[in-house]
Each structure stands twice: as C-alpha cells, then as structure tokens.
Amino acid sequence: MAQSAQTGTAQVPGTASGDEVFRPGEIVGVEGRPGEWELMEPGPGPDVWTVEAARLEDRVSEQAAVSALRRLADAPHVRRGDLVMQSYPEQERAAVVGAVFRLGQWVAEKSYTLPGGDACRTMDSVDRLEVVTPQQLAAAIRLDVAHGAHQGRIVQAVVSSRAGQFRVVCRCAPGAGEVCRDGRKVTWCHSLDSARALWDWHVSQPAPVDGTS
C-alpha cells in the first residue's frame, strides 16, 4: 500500500493529499485534460484511477493520477449505479443511473424494467432526479381499493416535499384519476387513515366523479 510522504502512514486508495476520498462514478476534472471525466475504478497502479470521458459519445478511457483529479464546483449529485426517481410526488417508478454527462446541463442515462420484462433506457436532467433506496421503495404503501364501480389505489409518495404523504386515484369514469376536494389538483393526505377517509368520501358521492370535483 502506498505511504504518505508527509505523514509516513498508509494512504487510502483513491485519495489525494492523504485525506480526499474519490469514489467510482464521480465526475471530476483532470489537470491538463479538457472536459469532464467519470471515475470508473482505482488502478491499474497505486494512486491511479481509470477515467472515462463524461460525454454522450466517444467515451475514451485513460488513466489519471489521483493528484491530477479536481472536484467540480457543479458536480452532479447522482452517480452511475444510483437508484433514482424523478422528483415529482406522483412518481412511482425508479431507475438505475448509467452514464452521466453534460448537454448544456447535467444529464443522466437511466434504465428500468417495464412490467412485461422489457428493458427501457431514457435520459433525464439530473436536476429532476432524487436518489432513493430499495428500502424506501419497498416501504411505500401501494393499496388497491374497490367499491362497486370504483376501482382505485391509495399511493404513498416516495420523493419530494410530499414524501410519506398519500394520494388516492380512481378509474370510475372516463378521465378519472386523482381524487380531490375543493377543485385542487391533488388532495394529499398525511396518514393512511385520512387517505381511506378520502376514498370513503369519494365512493359515497351520488354518481362517479371525474377526478376534478
């Protein structure tokens, strides 16, 4: 293991000046080389990283010394391999981040599996993405509810300032969707009990509503 010339103590692989730790997937600058670079893996030698040009095409791979790596002031907050969701409270689908690059703004390739098993790849602005964990997704409540002609769901938000809150949707009539009161786009409930109460109110109406009443 490499030794720090200043302290004589073991230096952690992937560090600069004995204390700055870099991780695979980070986007950095490399002294003496134009553009931005993605850290792929440490090595092939001590205090060296394999880096890949962080761009959409021609992603050449090179080696760079740890001492040449420079953090970016506007580095993206997501990295390759992160599990992410779009930062809208209604969002339910998560995707895995692939390459991250700049197209005027930071953009991430994402991949996810469709219900039928097919893989889908898309690109999205990093500004619209939040990192989540499998545990967060597994804990989010997705409850099917039904009453007569009403077929709906109670869904708990995973991301945004609404995380942990609930919305109610129903397919009781053409154009139906979010169940809401007072003309609001979505009625967000702070507990499962209040979401169930909203559902009960919805199905007690004299006729199917269109999700905007």
PDB file of C-alpha atoms in Angstrom:
ATOM      1  CA  MET A   1       0.000   0.000   0.000  1.00  0.00           C
ATOM      2  CA  ALA A   2       1.267   3.473  -0.845  1.00  0.00           C
ATOM      3  CA  GLN A   3       2.714   5.542   2.003  1.00  0.00           C
ATOM      4  CA  SER A   4       2.089   9.243   2.531  1.00  0.00           C
ATOM      5  CA  ALA A   5       5.373  11.118   2.087  1.00  0.00           C
ATOM      6  CA  GLN A   6       4.323  13.710   4.656  1.00  0.00           C
ATOM      7  CA  THR A   7       2.927  11.532   7.426  1.00  0.00           C
ATOM      8  CA  GLY A   8       4.506   8.117   6.809  1.00  0.00           C
ATOM      9  CA  THR A   9       1.089   6.499   7.362  1.00  0.00           C
ATOM     10  CA  ALA A  10      -0.823   4.250   4.989  1.00  0.00           C
ATOM     11  CA  GLN A  11      -2.786   6.190   2.386  1.00  0.00           C
ATOM     12  CA  VAL A  12      -6.278   5.076   1.426  1.00  0.00           C
ATOM     13  CA  PRO A  13      -6.510   4.052  -2.264  1.00  0.00           C
ATOM     14  CA  GLY A  14      -8.289   6.715  -4.257  1.00  0.00           C
ATOM     15  CA  THR A  15      -7.249   9.624  -2.057  1.00  0.00           C
ATOM     16  CA  ALA A  16      -5.407  12.829  -2.797  1.00  0.00           C
ATOM     17  CA  SER A  17      -3.143  14.513  -0.243  1.00  0.00           C
ATOM     18  CA  GLY A  18      -3.886  11.647   2.137  1.00  0.00           C
ATOM     19  CA  ASP A  19      -7.428  12.750   3.005  1.00  0.00           C
ATOM     20  CA  GLU A  20      -9.668  13.391  -0.030  1.00  0.00           C
ATOM     21  CA  VAL A  21     -11.529  10.244  -0.999  1.00  0.00           C
ATOM     22  CA  PHE A  22     -12.867   9.747  -4.529  1.00  0.00           C
ATOM     23  CA  ARG A  23     -15.480   7.146  -5.441  1.00  0.00           C
ATOM     24  CA  PRO A  24     -16.368   5.342  -8.676  1.00  0.00           C
ATOM     25  CA  GLY A  25     -18.996   7.214 -10.657  1.00  0.00           C
ATOM     26  CA  GLU A  26     -17.919  10.707  -9.581  1.00  0.00           C
ATOM     27  CA  ILE A  27     -17.492  13.289 -12.329  1.00  0.00           C
ATOM     28  CA  VAL A  28     -14.268  15.270 -11.935  1.00  0.00           C
ATOM     29  CA  GLY A  29     -11.813  17.406 -13.814  1.00  0.00           C
ATOM     30  CA  VAL A  30      -8.363  16.073 -14.673  1.00  0.00           C
ATOM     31  CA  GLU A  31      -5.486  18.526 -14.644  1.00  0.00           C
ATOM     32  CA  GLY A  32      -4.058  19.014 -18.128  1.00  0.00           C
ATOM     33  CA  ARG A  33      -7.004  17.346 -19.893  1.00  0.00           C
ATOM     34  CA  PRO A  34     -10.072  19.111 -21.323  1.00  0.00           C
ATOM     35  CA  GLY A  35     -13.643  18.318 -20.381  1.00  0.00           C
ATOM     36  CA  GLU A  36     -15.071  16.273 -17.525  1.00  0.00           C
ATOM     37  CA  TRP A  37     -14.188  12.706 -16.621  1.00  0.00           C
ATOM     38  CA  GLU A  38     -16.007   9.870 -14.852  1.00  0.00           C
ATOM     39  CA  LEU A  39     -14.056   7.848 -12.308  1.00  0.00           C
ATOM     40  CA  MET A  40     -14.500   4.213 -13.301  1.00  0.00           C
ATOM     41  CA  GLU A  41     -12.235   2.219 -10.951  1.00  0.00           C
ATOM     42  CA  PRO A  42      -8.990   2.605  -8.999  1.00  0.00           C
ATOM     43  CA  GLY A  43      -5.835   1.330 -10.676  1.00  0.00           C
ATOM     44  CA  PRO A  44      -4.156  -0.204 -12.523  1.00  0.00           C
ATOM     45  CA  GLY A  45      -1.406   1.039 -10.193  1.00  0.00           C
ATOM     46  CA  PRO A  46      -1.177   2.794  -6.818  1.00  0.00           C
ATOM     47  CA  ASP A  47      -2.710   6.278  -6.687  1.00  0.00           C
ATOM     48  CA  VAL A  48      -4.109   5.926 -10.213  1.00  0.00           C
ATOM     49  CA  TRP A  49      -7.695   5.942 -11.478  1.00  0.00           C
ATOM     50  CA  THR A  50      -9.129   4.654 -14.725  1.00  0.00           C
ATOM     51  CA  VAL A  51     -11.243   7.525 -16.051  1.00  0.00           C
ATOM     52  CA  GLU A  52     -13.698   7.787 -18.924  1.00  0.00           C
ATOM     53  CA  ALA A  53     -14.649  10.943 -20.821  1.00  0.00           C
ATOM     54  CA  ALA A  54     -18.023  12.061 -19.409  1.00  0.00           C
ATOM     55  CA  ARG A  55     -19.795  12.695 -22.686  1.00  0.00           C
ATOM     56  CA  LEU A  56     -22.536  11.123 -24.761  1.00  0.00           C
ATOM     57  CA  GLU A  57     -20.261   9.647 -27.437  1.00  0.00           C
ATOM     58  CA  ASP A  58     -16.590   8.738 -27.864  1.00  0.00           C
ATOM     59  CA  ARG A  59     -16.138   7.959 -24.172  1.00  0.00           C
ATOM     60  CA  VAL A  60     -12.410   7.261 -24.333  1.00  0.00           C
ATOM     61  CA  SER A  61     -10.793   5.558 -21.355  1.00  0.00           C
ATOM     62  CA  GLU A  62      -7.482   6.690 -19.845  1.00  0.00           C
ATOM     63  CA  GLN A  63      -5.509   6.570 -16.601  1.00  0.00           C
ATOM     64  CA  ALA A  64      -5.049   9.599 -14.359  1.00  0.00           C
ATOM     65  CA  ALA A  65      -3.017  10.141 -11.215  1.00  0.00           C
ATOM     66  CA  VAL A  66      -5.027  10.867  -8.073  1.00  0.00           C
ATOM     67  CA  SER A  67      -3.027  14.069  -7.635  1.00  0.00           C
ATOM     68  CA  ALA A  68      -4.385  15.313 -11.003  1.00  0.00           C
ATOM     69  CA  LEU A  69      -8.061  14.869 -10.083  1.00  0.00           C
ATOM     70  CA  ARG A  70     -10.025  18.065  -9.428  1.00  0.00           C
ATOM     71  CA  ARG A  71     -13.500  18.286  -7.938  1.00  0.00           C
ATOM     72  CA  LEU A  72     -16.071  20.274  -9.925  1.00  0.00           C
ATOM     73  CA  ALA A  73     -17.985  23.133  -8.317  1.00  0.00           C
ATOM     74  CA  ASP A  74     -21.150  21.975 -10.088  1.00  0.00           C
ATOM     75  CA  ALA A  75     -20.579  18.216  -9.956  1.00  0.00           C
ATOM     76  CA  PRO A  76     -23.818  16.225 -10.403  1.00  0.00           C
ATOM     77  CA  HIS A  77     -25.307  14.716  -7.252  1.00  0.00           C
ATOM     78  CA  VAL A  78     -26.056  11.342  -8.901  1.00  0.00           C
ATOM     79  CA  ARG A  79     -23.554   8.702  -9.936  1.00  0.00           C
ATOM     80  CA  ARG A  80     -23.529   5.579 -12.076  1.00  0.00           C
ATOM     81  CA  GLY A  81     -25.385   2.800 -10.259  1.00  0.00           C
ATOM     82  CA  ASP A  82     -27.579   5.097  -8.149  1.00  0.00           C
ATOM     83  CA  LEU A  83     -31.270   4.239  -7.871  1.00  0.00           C
ATOM     84  CA  VAL A  84     -33.242   7.386  -8.717  1.00  0.00           C
ATOM     85  CA  MET A  85     -36.766   8.714  -9.156  1.00  0.00           C
ATOM     86  CA  GLN A  86     -37.981  11.871 -10.836  1.00  0.00           C
ATOM     87  CA  SER A  87     -38.569  14.459  -8.122  1.00  0.00           C
ATOM     88  CA  TYR A  88     -42.343  14.622  -8.553  1.00  0.00           C
ATOM     89  CA  PRO A  89     -44.512  13.334  -5.686  1.00  0.00           C
ATOM     90  CA  GLU A  90     -46.716  11.307  -8.061  1.00  0.00           C
ATOM     91  CA  GLN A  91     -43.710   9.370  -9.394  1.00  0.00           C
ATOM     92  CA  GLU A  92     -43.673   5.643  -8.628  1.00  0.00           C
ATOM     93  CA  ARG A  93     -41.059   4.204 -10.996  1.00  0.00           C
ATOM     94  CA  ALA A  94     -37.378   4.062 -10.080  1.00  0.00           C
ATOM     95  CA  ALA A  95     -34.482   3.657 -12.498  1.00  0.00           C
ATOM     96  CA  VAL A  96     -30.760   2.871 -12.312  1.00  0.00           C
ATOM     97  CA  VAL A  97     -28.319   5.554 -13.426  1.00  0.00           C
ATOM     98  CA  GLY A  98     -25.840   4.751 -16.175  1.00  0.00           C
ATOM     99  CA  ALA A  99     -23.588   7.343 -17.784  1.00  0.00           C
ATOM    100  CA  VAL A 100     -23.748  10.957 -16.573  1.00  0.00           C
ATOM    101  CA  PHE A 101     -22.633  13.750 -18.878  1.00  0.00           C
ATOM    102  CA  ARG A 102     -23.164  17.409 -19.735  1.00  0.00           C
ATOM    103  CA  LEU A 103     -25.500  18.537 -22.539  1.00  0.00           C
ATOM    104  CA  GLY A 104     -25.728  22.195 -21.555  1.00  0.00           C
ATOM    105  CA  GLN A 105     -26.852  20.779 -18.191  1.00  0.00           C
ATOM    106  CA  TRP A 106     -26.043  17.550 -16.406  1.00  0.00           C
ATOM    107  CA  VAL A 107     -27.947  14.631 -17.925  1.00  0.00           C
ATOM    108  CA  ALA A 108     -28.168  11.012 -16.779  1.00  0.00           C
ATOM    109  CA  GLU A 109     -28.946   7.889 -18.729  1.00  0.00           C
ATOM    110  CA  LYS A 110     -31.455   5.740 -16.837  1.00  0.00           C
ATOM    111  CA  SER A 111     -32.652   2.172 -17.260  1.00  0.00           C
ATOM    112  CA  TYR A 112     -35.640   0.364 -15.806  1.00  0.00           C
ATOM    113  CA  THR A 113     -37.675  -2.746 -16.481  1.00  0.00           C
ATOM    114  CA  LEU A 114     -41.217  -2.480 -17.848  1.00  0.00           C
ATOM    115  CA  PRO A 115     -43.993  -4.662 -16.361  1.00  0.00           C
ATOM    116  CA  GLY A 116     -43.681  -7.037 -19.322  1.00  0.00           C
ATOM    117  CA  GLY A 117     -39.993  -7.569 -18.644  1.00  0.00           C
ATOM    118  CA  ASP A 118     -38.580  -5.374 -21.422  1.00  0.00           C
ATOM    119  CA  ALA A 119     -35.742  -3.007 -20.540  1.00  0.00           C
ATOM    120  CA  CYS A 120     -36.192   0.688 -21.237  1.00  0.00           C
ATOM    121  CA  ARG A 121     -33.496   3.379 -21.423  1.00  0.00           C
ATOM    122  CA  THR A 122     -34.171   7.098 -21.174  1.00  0.00           C
ATOM    123  CA  MET A 123     -32.258  10.302 -20.478  1.00  0.00           C
ATOM    124  CA  ASP A 124     -33.251  12.876 -17.879  1.00  0.00           C
ATOM    125  CA  SER A 125     -31.947  16.100 -16.403  1.00  0.00           C
ATOM    126  CA  VAL A 126     -30.065  15.408 -13.192  1.00  0.00           C
ATOM    127  CA  ASP A 127     -31.899  18.362 -11.622  1.00  0.00           C
ATOM    128  CA  ARG A 128     -35.121  16.339 -11.792  1.00  0.00           C
ATOM    129  CA  LEU A 129     -33.732  13.250 -10.050  1.00  0.00           C
ATOM    130  CA  GLU A 130     -33.618  12.178  -6.411  1.00  0.00           C
ATOM    131  CA  VAL A 131     -31.564   9.259  -5.113  1.00  0.00           C
ATOM    132  CA  VAL A 132     -33.640   6.625  -3.312  1.00  0.00           C
ATOM    133  CA  THR A 133     -33.006   3.239  -1.730  1.00  0.00           C
ATOM    134  CA  PRO A 134     -34.672  -0.136  -2.331  1.00  0.00           C
ATOM    135  CA  GLN A 135     -35.858   0.036   1.274  1.00  0.00           C
ATOM    136  CA  GLN A 136     -37.709   3.307   0.595  1.00  0.00           C
ATOM    137  CA  LEU A 137     -39.437   1.790  -2.420  1.00  0.00           C
ATOM    138  CA  ALA A 138     -40.365  -1.404  -0.574  1.00  0.00           C
ATOM    139  CA  ALA A 139     -41.807   0.557   2.368  1.00  0.00           C
ATOM    140  CA  ALA A 140     -44.037   2.804   0.238  1.00  0.00           C
ATOM    141  CA  ILE A 141     -47.696   1.813   0.521  1.00  0.00           C
ATOM    142  CA  ARG A 142     -49.495   0.782  -2.682  1.00  0.00           C
ATOM    143  CA  LEU A 143     -53.010  -0.272  -1.667  1.00  0.00           C
ATOM    144  CA  ASP A 144     -55.713  -1.385  -4.120  1.00  0.00           C
ATOM    145  CA  VAL A 145     -59.229  -0.319  -3.107  1.00  0.00           C
ATOM    146  CA  ALA A 146     -62.604  -1.052  -4.687  1.00  0.00           C
ATOM    147  CA  HIS A 147     -66.263  -0.249  -4.121  1.00  0.00           C
ATOM    148  CA  GLY A 148     -68.860  -1.078  -6.754  1.00  0.00           C
ATOM    149  CA  ALA A 149     -67.893   0.712  -9.990  1.00  0.00           C
ATOM    150  CA  HIS A 150     -64.965   2.355  -8.221  1.00  0.00           C
ATOM    151  CA  GLN A 151     -61.559   0.732  -8.761  1.00  0.00           C
ATOM    152  CA  GLY A 152     -58.740   2.697  -7.210  1.00  0.00           C
ATOM    153  CA  ARG A 153     -55.484   2.832  -5.300  1.00  0.00           C
ATOM    154  CA  ILE A 154     -54.018   4.594  -2.303  1.00  0.00           C
ATOM    155  CA  VAL A 155     -50.414   5.515  -3.105  1.00  0.00           C
ATOM    156  CA  GLN A 156     -47.708   6.884  -0.825  1.00  0.00           C
ATOM    157  CA  ALA A 157     -45.195   9.395  -2.215  1.00  0.00           C
ATOM    158  CA  VAL A 158     -41.508   8.430  -2.016  1.00  0.00           C
ATOM    159  CA  VAL A 159     -39.792  11.675  -3.047  1.00  0.00           C
ATOM    160  CA  SER A 160     -40.182  15.471  -2.946  1.00  0.00           C
ATOM    161  CA  SER A 161     -41.577  17.508  -0.061  1.00  0.00           C
ATOM    162  CA  ARG A 162     -44.627  15.187  -0.185  1.00  0.00           C
ATOM    163  CA  ALA A 163     -42.607  12.089   0.744  1.00  0.00           C
ATOM    164  CA  GLY A 164     -44.602   9.939   3.147  1.00  0.00           C
ATOM    165  CA  GLN A 165     -47.955  11.501   2.236  1.00  0.00           C
ATOM    166  CA  PHE A 166     -50.786   9.744   0.393  1.00  0.00           C
ATOM    167  CA  ARG A 167     -52.924  10.361  -2.667  1.00  0.00           C
ATOM    168  CA  VAL A 168     -55.990   8.491  -3.887  1.00  0.00           C
ATOM    169  CA  VAL A 169     -56.725   7.592  -7.506  1.00  0.00           C
ATOM    170  CA  CYS A 170     -59.803   6.011  -9.071  1.00  0.00           C
ATOM    171  CA  ARG A 171     -60.778   4.727 -12.521  1.00  0.00           C
ATOM    172  CA  CYS A 172     -64.527   5.110 -12.008  1.00  0.00           C
ATOM    173  CA  ALA A 173     -65.237   7.218 -15.115  1.00  0.00           C
ATOM    174  CA  PRO A 174     -63.563   8.335 -18.356  1.00  0.00           C
ATOM    175  CA  GLY A 175     -60.907  10.887 -17.481  1.00  0.00           C
ATOM    176  CA  ALA A 176     -60.977   9.976 -13.805  1.00  0.00           C
ATOM    177  CA  GLY A 177     -57.735   9.956 -11.889  1.00  0.00           C
ATOM    178  CA  GLU A 178     -56.737  11.840  -8.765  1.00  0.00           C
ATOM    179  CA  VAL A 179     -59.453  12.036  -6.147  1.00  0.00           C
ATOM    180  CA  CYS A 180     -59.512  15.573  -4.769  1.00  0.00           C
ATOM    181  CA  ARG A 181     -61.666  18.090  -2.941  1.00  0.00           C
ATOM    182  CA  ASP A 182     -62.357  21.788  -3.436  1.00  0.00           C
ATOM    183  CA  GLY A 183     -61.114  21.816  -7.025  1.00  0.00           C
ATOM    184  CA  ARG A 184     -57.487  21.165  -6.101  1.00  0.00           C
ATOM    185  CA  LYS A 185     -55.323  19.125  -8.451  1.00  0.00           C
ATOM    186  CA  VAL A 186     -54.394  16.566  -5.789  1.00  0.00           C
ATOM    187  CA  THR A 187     -55.589  16.149  -2.232  1.00  0.00           C
ATOM    188  CA  TRP A 188     -52.568  14.969  -0.259  1.00  0.00           C
ATOM    189  CA  CYS A 189     -53.318  13.074   2.938  1.00  0.00           C
ATOM    190  CA  HIS A 190     -50.892  12.966   5.850  1.00  0.00           C
ATOM    191  CA  SER A 191     -51.900   9.499   7.037  1.00  0.00           C
ATOM    192  CA  LEU A 192     -53.277   6.252   5.671  1.00  0.00           C
ATOM    193  CA  ASP A 193     -56.410   6.755   7.763  1.00  0.00           C
ATOM    194  CA  SER A 194     -57.096  10.151   6.178  1.00  0.00           C
ATOM    195  CA  ALA A 195     -56.483   8.641   2.732  1.00  0.00           C
ATOM    196  CA  ARG A 196     -59.028   5.922   3.483  1.00  0.00           C
ATOM    197  CA  ALA A 197     -61.449   8.628   4.633  1.00  0.00           C
ATOM    198  CA  LEU A 198     -60.968  10.439   1.316  1.00  0.00           C
ATOM    199  CA  TRP A 199     -61.693   7.204  -0.530  1.00  0.00           C
ATOM    200  CA  ASP A 200     -64.838   6.667   1.538  1.00  0.00           C
ATOM    201  CA  TRP A 201     -65.954  10.218   0.727  1.00  0.00           C
ATOM    202  CA  HIS A 202     -65.296   9.626  -2.964  1.00  0.00           C
ATOM    203  CA  VAL A 203     -67.333   6.412  -3.211  1.00  0.00           C
ATOM    204  CA  SER A 204     -70.213   7.963  -1.227  1.00  0.00           C
ATOM    205  CA  GLN A 205     -70.846  10.541  -3.953  1.00  0.00           C
ATOM    206  CA  PRO A 206     -74.188  10.105  -5.776  1.00  0.00           C
ATOM    207  CA  ALA A 207     -72.511   9.497  -9.154  1.00  0.00           C
ATOM    208  CA  PRO A 208     -68.999   8.767 -10.406  1.00  0.00           C
ATOM    209  CA  VAL A 209     -66.821  11.863 -10.414  1.00  0.00           C
ATOM    210  CA  ASP A 210     -64.119  12.740 -12.925  1.00  0.00           C
ATOM    211  CA  GLY A 211     -61.237  13.273 -10.517  1.00  0.00           C
ATOM    212  CA  THR A 212     -61.511  17.075 -10.633  1.00  0.00           C
ATOM    213  CA  SER A 213     -64.572  17.610  -8.436  1.00  0.00           C
TER     214      SER A 213
END
